mmCIF file of C-alpha atoms in Angstrom:
data_model
loop_
_atom_site.group_PDB
_atom_site.id
_atom_site.type_symbol
_atom_site.label_atom_id
_atom_site.label_comp_id
_atom_site.label_asym_id
_atom_site.label_seq_id
_atom_site.Cartn_x
_atom_site.Cartn_y
_atom_site.Cartn_z
ATOM 1 C CA UNK A 1 224.243 194.267 16.372
ATOM 2 C CA UNK A 2 222.681 195.947 19.423
ATOM 3 C CA UNK A 3 221.140 193.725 22.024
ATOM 4 C CA UNK A 4 217.633 195.121 21.352
ATOM 5 C CA UNK A 5 217.879 194.115 17.663
ATOM 6 C CA UNK A 6 219.250 190.713 18.672
ATOM 7 C CA UNK A 7 216.183 190.207 20.880
ATOM 8 C CA UNK A 8 213.905 191.040 17.919
ATOM 9 C CA UNK A 9 215.716 188.382 15.905
ATOM 10 C CA UNK A 10 215.194 185.831 18.651
ATOM 11 C CA UNK A 11 211.481 186.655 18.817
ATOM 12 C CA UNK A 12 210.993 186.590 15.046
ATOM 13 C CA UNK A 13 213.157 183.641 14.030
ATOM 14 C CA UNK A 14 213.751 181.687 17.207
ATOM 15 C CA UNK A 15 217.452 182.559 17.293
ATOM 16 C CA UNK A 16 219.680 185.602 17.307
ATOM 17 C CA UNK A 17 220.561 186.904 13.857
ATOM 18 C CA UNK A 18 223.996 188.214 12.999
ATOM 19 C CA UNK A 19 224.353 191.306 10.856
ATOM 20 C CA UNK A 20 225.326 189.507 7.631
ATOM 21 C CA UNK A 21 223.341 186.315 8.016
ATOM 22 C CA UNK A 22 220.394 185.503 5.761
ATOM 23 C CA UNK A 23 217.686 184.781 8.294
ATOM 24 C CA UNK A 24 214.465 184.537 6.338
ATOM 25 C CA UNK A 25 215.855 182.443 3.483
ATOM 26 C CA UNK A 26 214.919 178.804 3.112
ATOM 27 C CA UNK A 27 215.338 176.565 0.106
ATOM 28 C CA UNK A 28 212.417 176.514 -2.336
ATOM 29 C CA UNK A 29 210.124 173.542 -2.433
ATOM 30 C CA UNK A 30 211.001 170.792 -4.891
ATOM 31 C CA UNK A 31 207.659 171.139 -6.718
ATOM 32 C CA UNK A 32 208.779 174.546 -7.976
ATOM 33 C CA UNK A 33 211.420 173.122 -10.302
ATOM 34 C CA UNK A 34 211.132 171.045 -13.442
ATOM 35 C CA UNK A 35 212.945 167.785 -12.823
ATOM 36 C CA UNK A 36 213.943 167.149 -16.435
ATOM 37 C CA UNK A 37 217.546 167.520 -17.517
ATOM 38 C CA UNK A 38 218.219 170.899 -19.142
ATOM 39 C CA UNK A 39 219.555 169.499 -22.413
ATOM 40 C CA UNK A 40 216.933 166.762 -22.779
ATOM 41 C CA UNK A 41 215.017 167.586 -25.984
ATOM 42 C CA UNK A 42 211.345 166.639 -26.046
ATOM 43 C CA UNK A 43 210.641 167.388 -29.707
ATOM 44 C CA UNK A 44 213.136 168.068 -32.464
ATOM 45 C CA UNK A 45 213.078 171.728 -33.511
ATOM 46 C CA UNK A 46 212.208 172.352 -37.170
ATOM 47 C CA UNK A 47 214.972 173.753 -39.388
ATOM 48 C CA UNK A 48 214.677 177.198 -40.961
ATOM 49 C CA UNK A 49 214.584 175.646 -44.430
ATOM 50 C CA UNK A 50 211.592 173.502 -43.400
ATOM 51 C CA UNK A 51 209.761 176.514 -41.940
ATOM 52 C CA UNK A 52 210.260 178.514 -45.129
ATOM 53 C CA UNK A 53 209.128 175.572 -47.277
ATOM 54 C CA UNK A 54 205.871 175.341 -45.294
ATOM 55 C CA UNK A 55 204.936 179.003 -45.942
ATOM 56 C CA UNK A 56 202.402 179.795 -48.680
ATOM 57 C CA UNK A 57 203.727 181.440 -51.858
ATOM 58 C CA UNK A 58 202.081 184.822 -51.284
ATOM 59 C CA UNK A 59 204.108 185.347 -48.091
ATOM 60 C CA UNK A 60 207.322 185.547 -50.124
ATOM 61 C CA UNK A 61 205.824 188.168 -52.452
ATOM 62 C CA UNK A 62 204.464 190.288 -49.590
ATOM 63 C CA UNK A 63 207.713 190.063 -47.597
ATOM 64 C CA UNK A 64 209.721 191.062 -50.684
ATOM 65 C CA UNK A 65 207.436 194.041 -51.241
ATOM 66 C CA UNK A 66 207.800 195.148 -47.633
ATOM 67 C CA UNK A 67 211.587 194.905 -47.811
ATOM 68 C CA UNK A 68 211.639 196.879 -51.066
ATOM 69 C CA UNK A 69 209.381 199.573 -49.579
ATOM 70 C CA UNK A 70 211.554 199.837 -46.498
ATOM 71 C CA UNK A 71 214.742 200.114 -48.531
ATOM 72 C CA UNK A 72 213.113 202.727 -50.776
ATOM 73 C CA UNK A 73 212.039 204.786 -47.773
ATOM 74 C CA UNK A 74 215.525 204.609 -46.274
ATOM 75 C CA UNK A 75 217.167 205.573 -49.597
ATOM 76 C CA UNK A 76 214.702 208.437 -50.075
ATOM 77 C CA UNK A 77 215.401 209.684 -46.558
ATOM 78 C CA UNK A 78 219.140 209.496 -47.143
ATOM 79 C CA UNK A 79 218.863 211.398 -50.434
ATOM 80 C CA UNK A 80 216.680 214.062 -48.811
ATOM 81 C CA UNK A 81 219.544 215.032 -46.546
#
C-alpha cells in the first residue's frame, strides 16, 4: 500500500490499514439477534391432515374442478400438436 493511502487509513480509522484487512467491520450489536435457540419450538406446527380436516367442504370440490380443468387444458394442448 502506498504511503499516501496508508496516511488516509490513519486519518479515517486511527491506524494504518493493510491491503487485505477489514477496517470498517465491527461486530453487530447484540440487540440485532434473537437470543432463542434455533431449534426451540414455540408452538407445535399443525399437521397436513389437520389442516385439510379444518377446510370447508366446498374447497375440495373447487380444488378438484380446478385440477380437472388444468389437466384438460394440458391434454387438449398436447393433442393439438
